[in-house]
CSV table of C-alpha atoms and ligand atoms in Angstrom, one decimal:
chain,number,residue,atom,x,y,z
A,1,MET,CA,35.9,-19.8,-23.9
A,2,LEU,CA,32.5,-20.6,-25.9
A,3,GLU,CA,33.9,-22.6,-28.5
A,4,GLN,CA,35.2,-24.3,-25.7
A,5,VAL,CA,31.8,-25.0,-24.2
A,6,ALA,CA,29.9,-25.5,-28.0
A,7,ALA,CA,32.9,-28.7,-27.9
A,8,GLY,CA,32.1,-29.7,-25.0
A,9,VAL,CA,27.7,-30.6,-25.3
A,10,SER,CA,25.9,-32.3,-27.3
A,11,GLY,CA,22.5,-33.1,-28.2
A,12,GLY,CA,19.6,-30.7,-27.8
A,13,TYR,CA,22.7,-28.7,-26.0
A,14,LEU,CA,24.7,-27.7,-28.7
A,15,ALA,CA,21.6,-27.1,-30.9
A,16,VAL,CA,20.1,-24.6,-28.7
A,17,LEU,CA,23.5,-23.2,-28.1
A,18,GLN,CA,24.0,-23.1,-31.2
A,19,SER,CA,20.8,-21.2,-31.8
A,20,LEU,CA,21.4,-18.4,-29.7
A,21,ARG,CA,25.1,-18.1,-31.1
A,22,ARG,CA,23.7,-17.0,-34.5
A,23,ARG,CA,20.8,-14.7,-32.7
A,24,ALA,CA,23.6,-13.0,-30.4
A,25,THR,CA,25.9,-12.6,-33.2
A,26,GLU,CA,24.0,-12.3,-36.3
A,27,GLY,CA,20.2,-10.4,-34.7
A,28,GLY,CA,21.7,-8.9,-31.5
A,29,LEU,CA,20.1,-10.6,-29.5
A,30,PRO,CA,21.4,-9.4,-25.8
A,31,ILE,CA,22.0,-12.8,-24.2
A,32,TYR,CA,24.7,-14.8,-22.2
A,33,LEU,CA,25.9,-17.9,-21.2
A,34,VAL,CA,25.9,-17.5,-17.3
A,35,GLY,CA,26.4,-18.9,-13.4
A,36,GLY,CA,27.6,-22.9,-13.4
A,37,PRO,CA,28.2,-23.2,-17.6
A,38,VAL,CA,30.9,-20.6,-16.7
A,39,ARG,CA,32.6,-21.7,-13.6
A,40,ASP,CA,32.8,-24.6,-14.9
A,41,ALA,CA,34.1,-23.9,-18.1
A,42,LEU,CA,36.6,-21.3,-16.6
A,43,LEU,CA,37.4,-24.3,-13.9
A,44,GLY,CA,38.0,-26.3,-17.3
A,45,VAL,CA,35.5,-29.2,-15.6
A,46,PRO,CA,32.6,-30.6,-17.8
A,47,VAL,CA,29.9,-28.6,-18.3
A,48,LYS,CA,27.5,-30.0,-16.7
A,49,ASP,CA,23.8,-28.0,-18.2
A,50,LEU,CA,23.4,-24.9,-19.4
A,51,ASP,CA,22.4,-21.5,-18.4
A,52,PHE,CA,21.0,-18.2,-19.7
A,53,VAL,CA,20.2,-14.7,-19.1
A,54,LEU,CA,18.6,-12.8,-21.3
A,55,ILE,CA,17.8,-9.3,-21.2
A,56,GLY,CA,14.4,-9.5,-22.6
A,57,ASP,CA,11.0,-11.3,-22.2
A,58,ALA,CA,13.1,-15.3,-21.5
A,59,PRO,CA,9.6,-17.8,-21.8
A,60,GLU,CA,9.1,-15.9,-25.4
A,61,LEU,CA,12.5,-16.5,-27.0
A,62,ALA,CA,12.5,-20.1,-25.2
A,63,GLU,CA,9.2,-20.8,-27.8
A,64,GLU,CA,10.5,-19.3,-30.5
A,65,LEU,CA,13.8,-21.8,-30.0
A,66,ALA,CA,11.1,-24.6,-29.1
A,67,SER,CA,9.3,-24.5,-32.5
A,68,GLU,CA,12.6,-24.0,-34.2
A,69,LEU,CA,14.3,-26.8,-33.2
A,70,GLY,CA,11.1,-29.1,-32.2
A,71,GLY,CA,11.4,-28.9,-28.2
A,72,ALA,CA,9.5,-28.4,-25.6
A,73,VAL,CA,8.9,-24.9,-23.5
A,74,THR,CA,8.1,-25.5,-19.2
A,75,VAL,CA,7.8,-21.2,-18.3
A,76,HIS,CA,7.5,-20.1,-15.1
A,77,PRO,CA,5.7,-16.6,-15.1
A,78,ARG,CA,6.1,-15.5,-11.2
A,79,PHE,CA,10.2,-15.3,-12.4
A,80,GLY,CA,10.0,-14.7,-15.7
A,81,THR,CA,12.2,-17.8,-16.4
A,82,ALA,CA,11.8,-20.4,-19.1
A,83,THR,CA,13.4,-24.3,-19.4
A,84,VAL,CA,13.3,-25.7,-23.2
A,85,GLU,CA,13.6,-29.5,-23.7
A,86,VAL,CA,15.1,-30.2,-27.0
A,87,GLN,CA,16.2,-33.7,-28.2
A,88,GLY,CA,15.7,-34.7,-24.0
A,89,ASP,CA,18.4,-32.1,-22.7
A,90,ARG,CA,17.1,-29.7,-20.7
A,91,VAL,CA,18.3,-25.9,-20.9
A,92,ASP,CA,17.2,-23.0,-18.4
A,93,MET,CA,16.7,-19.4,-19.3
A,94,VAL,CA,15.8,-16.7,-17.6
A,95,THR,CA,14.8,-13.1,-17.5
A,96,ALA,CA,17.2,-10.9,-16.8
A,97,ARG,CA,16.1,-9.2,-13.0
A,98,LYS,CA,16.0,-7.7,-9.5
A,99,GLU,CA,15.1,-9.5,-6.9
A,100,THR,CA,14.6,-8.2,-3.6
A,101,TYR,CA,13.6,-10.1,-0.4
A,102,PRO,CA,10.2,-8.5,1.7
A,103,HIS,CA,11.6,-10.4,4.8
A,104,PRO,CA,14.4,-13.2,5.7
A,105,GLY,CA,13.9,-16.8,4.3
A,106,SER,CA,10.8,-15.5,2.0
A,107,LEU,CA,10.4,-15.7,-1.6
A,108,PRO,CA,11.5,-13.1,-3.7
A,109,VAL,CA,9.8,-10.0,-5.6
A,110,VAL,CA,11.2,-10.1,-9.2
A,111,SER,CA,11.1,-7.1,-11.3
A,112,ALA,CA,13.7,-7.2,-15.2
A,113,SER,CA,15.9,-5.6,-15.4
A,114,GLY,CA,19.8,-5.9,-17.1
A,115,LEU,CA,22.8,-7.3,-16.6
A,116,GLU,CA,24.2,-6.3,-13.8
A,117,ASP,CA,21.4,-6.5,-11.4
A,118,ASP,CA,21.0,-10.2,-12.3
A,119,LEU,CA,24.3,-10.7,-11.8
A,120,ALA,CA,24.3,-9.0,-8.2
A,121,ARG,CA,21.2,-11.0,-7.3
A,122,ARG,CA,23.4,-14.3,-7.1
A,123,ASP,CA,25.0,-16.5,-4.5
A,124,PHE,CA,28.7,-16.7,-5.0
A,125,SER,CA,31.3,-14.5,-7.0
A,126,ILE,CA,31.7,-17.7,-8.6
A,127,ASN,CA,28.6,-18.4,-9.9
A,128,ALA,CA,28.1,-14.3,-10.8
A,129,MET,CA,29.5,-14.3,-13.8
A,130,ALA,CA,28.0,-14.2,-17.6
A,131,LEU,CA,29.3,-14.8,-21.3
A,132,PRO,CA,28.3,-13.3,-23.8
A,133,LEU,CA,27.1,-15.1,-26.8
A,134,ALA,CA,27.7,-12.3,-29.2
A,135,GLY,CA,30.9,-12.6,-31.2
A,136,ASP,CA,33.8,-15.4,-30.5
A,137,SER,CA,36.0,-14.1,-28.2
A,138,ALA,CA,34.2,-11.9,-25.4
A,139,PRO,CA,35.5,-11.4,-22.2
A,140,VAL,CA,33.4,-13.0,-19.3
A,141,VAL,CA,31.5,-10.3,-17.4
A,142,ASP,CA,32.7,-10.6,-14.2
A,143,PRO,CA,32.0,-8.0,-11.4
A,144,HIS,CA,31.8,-9.3,-8.4
A,145,GLY,CA,35.6,-10.9,-8.6
A,146,GLY,CA,34.5,-14.4,-9.4
A,147,LEU,CA,37.6,-15.4,-11.4
A,148,GLN,CA,39.9,-13.8,-8.8
A,149,ASP,CA,38.0,-16.0,-6.1
A,150,LEU,CA,38.2,-19.1,-8.4
A,151,GLY,CA,42.1,-18.8,-8.6
A,152,ASP,CA,41.9,-18.6,-4.6
A,153,GLY,CA,39.7,-21.3,-4.1
A,154,LEU,CA,37.1,-19.1,-2.5
A,155,VAL,CA,33.5,-19.2,-1.8
A,156,ARG,CA,32.3,-16.0,-1.1
A,157,ILE,CA,28.5,-14.2,-1.2
A,158,LEU,CA,28.3,-11.1,-2.9
A,159,HIS,CA,27.3,-8.9,0.4
A,160,PRO,CA,26.2,-9.6,4.0
A,161,GLN,CA,22.2,-10.0,4.0
A,162,SER,CA,22.8,-12.9,1.7
A,163,PHE,CA,22.4,-15.9,3.6
A,164,ALA,CA,19.7,-14.4,5.5
A,165,ASP,CA,17.8,-13.9,2.0
A,166,ASP,CA,18.0,-16.7,0.8
A,167,PRO,CA,19.5,-19.5,3.8
A,168,THR,CA,19.3,-22.3,1.5
A,169,ARG,CA,22.6,-20.7,0.4
A,170,MET,CA,24.1,-22.2,3.3
A,171,LEU,CA,24.1,-25.7,1.9
A,172,ARG,CA,24.8,-24.5,-1.6
A,173,ALA,CA,27.9,-22.5,0.1
A,174,VAL,CA,29.5,-26.3,1.6
A,175,ARG,CA,28.3,-28.0,-1.6
A,176,TYR,CA,30.8,-25.5,-3.8
A,177,GLN,CA,33.8,-26.0,-1.4
A,178,VAL,CA,33.8,-29.6,-1.0
A,179,ARG,CA,32.8,-30.4,-4.8
A,180,LEU,CA,35.4,-27.7,-6.3
A,181,GLY,CA,37.7,-28.1,-2.8
A,182,PHE,CA,37.4,-24.1,-2.5
A,183,GLU,CA,37.4,-22.7,0.8
A,184,ILE,CA,34.2,-20.9,2.9
A,185,ALA,CA,35.8,-17.1,2.5
A,186,ASP,CA,36.2,-15.6,6.2
A,187,SER,CA,33.6,-12.7,6.1
A,188,THR,CA,31.3,-15.1,4.9
A,189,GLN,CA,31.8,-18.0,7.5
A,190,SER,CA,30.8,-14.6,9.6
A,191,ASP,CA,28.3,-13.9,7.8
A,192,LEU,CA,27.0,-17.6,7.9
A,193,ASN,CA,27.0,-17.6,11.7
A,194,ALA,CA,25.1,-14.6,11.9
A,195,THR,CA,22.4,-16.2,9.8
A,196,LEU,CA,22.4,-19.3,11.2
A,197,ALA,CA,22.1,-17.1,15.1
A,198,GLU,CA,19.8,-14.7,14.0
A,199,GLY,CA,17.6,-17.6,13.7
A,200,HIS,CA,16.7,-17.1,9.7
A,201,VAL,CA,16.7,-21.0,8.8
A,202,SER,CA,13.5,-21.6,9.9
A,203,ALA,CA,11.8,-19.2,8.1
A,204,VAL,CA,12.8,-21.5,5.3
A,205,THR,CA,9.9,-23.9,4.0
A,206,GLY,CA,11.1,-27.5,4.3
A,207,ASP,CA,10.3,-28.1,0.7
A,208,ARG,CA,13.2,-25.7,0.2
A,209,TRP,CA,15.5,-27.4,2.2
A,210,ARG,CA,14.3,-31.3,1.1
A,211,GLN,CA,15.1,-29.5,-2.7
A,212,ASP,CA,18.9,-28.9,-1.5
A,213,LEU,CA,19.4,-31.7,0.7
A,214,GLU,CA,18.5,-33.7,-3.2
A,215,LYS,CA,21.4,-31.5,-4.7
A,216,ILE,CA,23.5,-32.4,-2.4
A,217,PHE,CA,22.4,-36.5,-2.5
A,218,GLN,CA,23.1,-36.4,-5.7
A,219,GLU,CA,26.9,-35.1,-5.8
A,220,GLN,CA,29.4,-37.6,-5.4
A,221,ARG,CA,30.9,-36.6,-1.8
A,222,ALA,CA,27.8,-36.1,-0.3
A,223,ALA,CA,28.5,-37.7,2.3
A,224,ALA,CA,31.3,-34.8,3.3
A,225,MET,CA,28.7,-32.2,2.0
A,226,LEU,CA,26.5,-33.3,4.8
A,227,SER,CA,29.4,-34.2,7.3
A,228,THR,CA,30.5,-30.2,6.7
A,229,ALA,CA,27.3,-29.1,6.8
A,230,MET,CA,26.3,-30.8,10.3
A,231,ALA,CA,29.8,-29.4,11.8
A,232,LEU,CA,28.7,-25.8,10.6
A,233,GLY,CA,25.5,-25.7,12.9
A,234,ILE,CA,23.3,-25.6,9.6
A,235,LEU,CA,21.5,-29.0,9.4
A,236,PRO,CA,21.3,-29.0,12.9
A,237,ALA,CA,19.4,-25.5,12.6
A,238,ILE,CA,17.0,-27.4,10.0
A,239,HIS,CA,16.0,-29.8,13.1
A,240,PRO,CA,18.2,-30.3,16.1
A,241,ALA,CA,17.8,-33.9,15.3
A,242,LEU,CA,20.1,-33.7,12.1
A,243,CYS,CA,23.6,-33.6,14.5
A,244,ASP,CA,24.8,-37.5,14.7
A,245,GLY,CA,27.8,-38.0,11.6
A,246,SER,CA,28.5,-41.4,12.2
A,247,GLY,CA,26.1,-42.6,9.2
A,248,LEU,CA,27.6,-40.7,6.8
A,249,ASN,CA,31.3,-41.3,8.4
A,250,ARG,CA,30.1,-45.0,7.6
A,251,MET,CA,29.9,-43.7,3.5
A,252,ALA,CA,32.1,-42.0,3.5
A,253,ASP,CA,34.6,-43.2,0.9
A,254,THR,CA,32.0,-45.2,-0.7
A,255,GLU,CA,31.7,-44.7,-4.5
A,256,GLY,CA,29.0,-45.5,-6.3
A,257,LEU,CA,25.8,-44.7,-3.7
A,258,GLY,CA,22.6,-43.1,-4.9
A,259,PRO,CA,20.4,-40.4,-3.2
A,260,VAL,CA,18.2,-42.8,-0.9
A,261,ASP,CA,21.8,-44.1,0.6
A,262,TYR,CA,22.8,-40.8,1.9
A,263,LEU,CA,19.2,-40.1,3.0
A,264,ALA,CA,19.5,-43.5,5.1
A,265,ALA,CA,23.5,-41.9,6.8
A,266,LEU,CA,22.1,-39.3,7.7
A,267,PHE,CA,18.6,-40.5,9.3
A,268,MET,CA,20.3,-43.7,11.1
A,269,PRO,CA,21.3,-42.2,14.0
A,270,LEU,CA,17.9,-41.0,14.7
A,271,ARG,CA,15.4,-42.2,17.4
A,272,SER,CA,12.0,-43.0,15.4
A,273,ALA,CA,10.3,-40.1,17.0
A,274,ASP,CA,12.8,-37.7,15.6
A,275,GLY,CA,13.1,-39.3,12.5
A,276,GLU,CA,9.6,-39.0,12.3
A,277,ALA,CA,9.5,-34.6,13.3
A,278,THR,CA,12.8,-34.2,11.3
A,279,ALA,CA,10.5,-36.0,8.6
A,280,GLN,CA,8.5,-34.2,8.9
A,281,ARG,CA,10.4,-31.2,9.3
A,282,LEU,CA,11.2,-31.7,5.7
A,283,ASN,CA,7.9,-32.9,4.2
A,284,LEU,CA,9.3,-36.1,2.9
A,285,PRO,CA,8.1,-37.7,0.5
A,286,THR,CA,6.3,-41.2,0.9
A,287,ALA,CA,8.8,-43.1,-0.7
A,288,TRP,CA,11.6,-41.4,1.2
A,289,LEU,CA,9.6,-41.8,4.7
A,290,ARG,CA,9.1,-45.6,4.1
A,291,VAL,CA,13.6,-44.9,4.1
A,292,VAL,CA,13.8,-43.2,6.9
A,293,ARG,CA,11.6,-45.4,9.5
A,294,ASP,CA,12.9,-48.9,7.9
A,295,THR,CA,16.4,-47.5,8.1
A,296,ILE,CA,15.6,-46.1,11.9
A,297,ALA,CA,13.5,-49.6,12.5
A,298,LEU,CA,16.7,-52.4,11.4
A,299,LYS,CA,19.4,-50.1,13.5
A,300,ASP,CA,17.2,-50.9,16.3
A,301,LEU,CA,16.6,-54.6,15.2
A,302,ALA,CA,19.9,-55.1,14.2
A,303,PRO,CA,21.3,-56.3,17.4
A,304,SER,CA,19.1,-59.6,17.1
A,305,LEU,CA,20.4,-60.4,13.9
A,306,THR,CA,24.0,-61.2,15.7
A,307,GLY,CA,25.4,-64.6,16.7
A,308,VAL,CA,25.2,-68.3,15.9
A,309,ASN,CA,22.0,-69.0,16.4
A,310,VAL,CA,20.5,-66.8,13.8
A,311,ALA,CA,18.8,-68.7,11.0
A,312,PRO,CA,18.7,-67.1,7.3
A,313,SER,CA,14.8,-68.1,8.1
A,314,ALA,CA,14.4,-65.9,11.3
A,315,VAL,CA,17.0,-62.9,9.4
A,316,CYS,CA,14.2,-63.2,6.4
A,317,ARG,CA,11.0,-62.6,8.9
A,318,ALA,CA,12.9,-59.6,10.1
A,319,LEU,CA,13.8,-58.0,7.7
A,320,ASN,CA,10.5,-59.1,5.1
A,321,GLY,CA,8.4,-55.7,4.3
A,322,LEU,CA,11.1,-53.8,5.0
A,323,ASP,CA,12.1,-51.2,2.4
A,324,THR,CA,15.0,-52.9,0.0
A,325,ASP,CA,16.5,-49.6,-0.2
A,326,ALA,CA,16.8,-49.0,3.3
A,327,VAL,CA,18.2,-53.1,4.1
A,328,ALA,CA,20.6,-52.3,1.0
A,329,ALA,CA,21.7,-48.8,2.4
A,330,SER,CA,22.0,-50.5,6.4
A,331,VAL,CA,24.5,-52.9,4.4
A,332,ARG,CA,27.1,-50.1,5.3
A,333,LEU,CA,25.5,-48.5,8.4
A,334,VAL,CA,25.5,-51.7,10.3
A,335,SER,CA,28.4,-51.5,12.8
A,336,ASP,CA,28.4,-55.3,13.5
A,337,PRO,CA,29.8,-57.1,10.0
A,338,GLU,CA,28.3,-60.5,11.0
A,339,VAL,CA,24.9,-58.4,10.6
A,340,ALA,CA,26.2,-56.6,7.5
A,341,GLY,CA,27.1,-60.1,6.0
A,342,ARG,CA,23.4,-61.2,7.1
A,343,LEU,CA,21.4,-58.0,5.4
A,344,ARG,CA,23.6,-58.9,1.6
A,345,ARG,CA,22.8,-62.5,1.9
A,346,TYR,CA,19.3,-61.7,2.3
A,347,LEU,CA,18.8,-59.3,-0.4
A,348,ASP,CA,20.8,-61.3,-2.6
A,349,GLU,CA,19.7,-64.7,-2.2
A,350,TRP,CA,18.0,-65.4,1.1
A,351,ARG,CA,14.6,-63.3,-0.2
A,352,LEU,CA,14.3,-64.7,-3.1
A,353,VAL,CA,13.8,-68.4,-2.0
A,354,VAL,CA,10.6,-69.7,-2.9
A,355,PRO,CA,9.3,-73.8,-2.4
A,356,ALA,CA,9.5,-76.3,-5.7
A,357,LEU,CA,6.0,-76.6,-4.9
A,358,SER,CA,3.2,-74.1,-5.5
A,359,GLY,CA,0.0,-73.1,-3.3
A,360,ASN,CA,-1.4,-75.3,-6.3
A,361,ASP,CA,0.4,-78.7,-5.3
A,362,LEU,CA,-0.9,-78.2,-2.0
A,363,LEU,CA,-4.5,-78.7,-2.4
A,364,ALA,CA,-3.4,-81.3,-5.4
A,365,MET,CA,-2.0,-82.8,-2.0
A,366,GLY,CA,-4.8,-82.4,0.8
A,367,VAL,CA,-3.9,-79.4,2.3
A,368,PRO,CA,-7.5,-77.4,2.7
A,369,ALA,CA,-8.4,-74.7,1.0
A,370,GLY,CA,-7.3,-71.7,3.1
A,371,PRO,CA,-5.1,-70.1,5.1
A,372,LYS,CA,-3.4,-73.7,5.5
A,373,VAL,CA,-2.2,-73.5,1.8
A,374,GLY,CA,0.2,-70.5,2.8
A,375,GLU,CA,1.4,-71.3,6.2
A,376,THR,CA,2.3,-74.3,4.8
A,377,LEU,CA,4.1,-72.5,2.0
A,378,GLN,CA,6.0,-70.4,4.7
A,379,GLU,CA,6.9,-73.5,6.5
A,380,LEU,CA,8.2,-74.6,3.8
A,381,THR,CA,10.4,-71.8,2.4
A,382,ALA,CA,11.8,-71.3,6.0
A,383,MET,CA,12.6,-74.9,6.2
A,384,LYS,CA,14.3,-74.3,2.7
A,385,LEU,CA,16.2,-71.3,3.8
A,386,ASP,CA,17.3,-73.3,6.9
A,387,GLY,CA,18.8,-76.3,4.6
A,388,LEU,CA,16.2,-78.9,6.3
A,389,VAL,CA,14.8,-79.7,2.9
A,390,ASP,CA,16.2,-79.1,-0.7
A,391,THR,CA,14.3,-81.3,-3.6
A,392,GLU,CA,11.1,-81.2,-4.4
A,393,GLY,CA,11.1,-85.0,-3.1
A,394,GLN,CA,11.9,-83.8,0.5
A,395,GLU,CA,8.8,-80.9,0.5
A,396,ARG,CA,6.2,-83.4,-0.4
A,397,ALA,CA,7.6,-85.7,2.3
A,398,LEU,CA,7.7,-82.6,4.8
A,399,VAL,CA,3.7,-81.5,3.9
A,400,GLU,CA,2.9,-85.1,4.2
A,401,ARG,CA,4.1,-84.8,7.9
A,402,ILE,CA,2.1,-81.5,8.0
A,403,ILE,CA,-1.1,-83.2,7.1
A,404,SER,CA,-0.8,-85.8,9.3
A,405,ARG,CA,-0.1,-83.8,12.1
A,406,GLY,CA,-3.5,-82.2,11.2
A,407,SER,CA,-2.4,-78.8,12.4
B,1,CTP,N1,21.5,-19.0,-7.5
B,1,CTP,C1,21.3,-18.2,-6.7
B,1,CTP,N2,20.9,-18.3,-5.4
B,1,CTP,C2,19.9,-19.4,-5.2
B,1,CTP,C3,20.1,-21.1,-6.1
B,1,CTP,C4,20.5,-20.5,-7.5
B,1,CTP,O1,21.6,-17.6,-6.4
B,1,CTP,N3,19.5,-20.5,-3.9
B,1,CTP,C5,21.7,-18.7,-8.4
B,1,CTP,C6,23.7,-19.1,-8.9
B,1,CTP,O2,23.7,-17.9,-9.8
B,1,CTP,C7,23.3,-20.7,-10.0
B,1,CTP,C8,22.2,-20.1,-10.8
B,1,CTP,O3,21.4,-19.5,-9.6
B,1,CTP,O4,24.4,-20.5,-11.1
B,1,CTP,C9,21.7,-21.7,-11.0
B,1,CTP,O5,21.1,-22.3,-9.7
B,1,CTP,P1,21.3,-23.9,-10.0
B,1,CTP,O6,20.5,-24.6,-11.1
B,1,CTP,O7,21.0,-24.5,-8.4
B,1,CTP,O8,22.6,-24.3,-10.2
B,1,CTP,P2,23.8,-24.9,-11.2
B,1,CTP,O9,24.4,-24.1,-11.6
B,1,CTP,O10,22.3,-25.3,-12.0
B,1,CTP,O11,24.6,-26.3,-10.7
B,1,CTP,P3,25.5,-26.5,-10.2
B,1,CTP,O12,26.2,-25.1,-9.6
B,1,CTP,O13,25.4,-27.3,-8.9
B,1,CTP,O14,26.6,-26.2,-10.8
């Protein structure tokens, strides 16, 4: 299986894998491929990135690798983990560890340990398998029935306290369920419900929830994942306003969407005050807060953009200044196709329209310096958008009229 993993990676990933295999085979280094890449290799799907667990000091090994392969290291001392970046590829290496959670939802207290403890601290059986790097054909280390669950298509936690220890695993469960087309095992579903009922969700910081939402936003089937997390009561437990899936439903079958589209879809149905409170709960960064605010604002002003009497200049007046990512997401989110069409034309054409004449041209024609120049340019733009002027000559005639009008 290691050969299969090696054949599927290149660049920095391959360089790191080859060096570690050599160290394991020739030097007896106790190191394993672990978690996602083992799961994906067993499923026969492309391995996205490589995670390793070392029975020993992972940051020290990461430094050695970086100097051998010409890479950079970031160390996270609290968890004994390190990331090596080689040729732009980032590889995580962890010191095998035991974790205990002082109380539900807290970050774990960790201590160095062996492989068994390291696998036992993990979220799901399908993520709790390890592949030794020594030799070519060592069997997968699978103490929690991961192979069986992979075959049965089940997402299963390792012990009943797992979700209470780390409630973010509930979102992770949904992510794997939808991504892999698996089911959540019955006992795991019961434990998930119990964790929700016990209120442990509120013990987790907004930053941690947001990071797991960001992971979902990067998935191909993010809309289905978020809808499922909503239906299971996970999102409403994070904030009660996250309970309307109408925006997500509109994105359900659309391909090629990005994180901001899913963010907008999640927040679109909210009232403005709820949007603010939920954004605060998740400690959204400024750029995302803007998307949230403008998506909700756009939903509220959408009714004013429908009907035959809405000129392009009126659309621009309403939308200018709104975040263009929010407008782009709203093309899919608004229910009225006429409004959607106008948003699309705003993005593709109307917002780019400028007059042929410049501010200097206006001054040369006798428009007084000061705010009048900007106002006249705006008026020219509006007339051009609405098809009332076309050529530069027509613009000049209009400016003459404005000057003689004197206001
Ligand atoms: N993990 C965990 N509990 C969490 C987060 C992570 O037990 N709350 C463990 C899992 O064993 C997981 C590993 O840490 O396989 C790495 O986590 P992460 O990087 O988030 O997962 P990947 O395997 O890289 O990503 P994916 O599963 O999405 O491919």
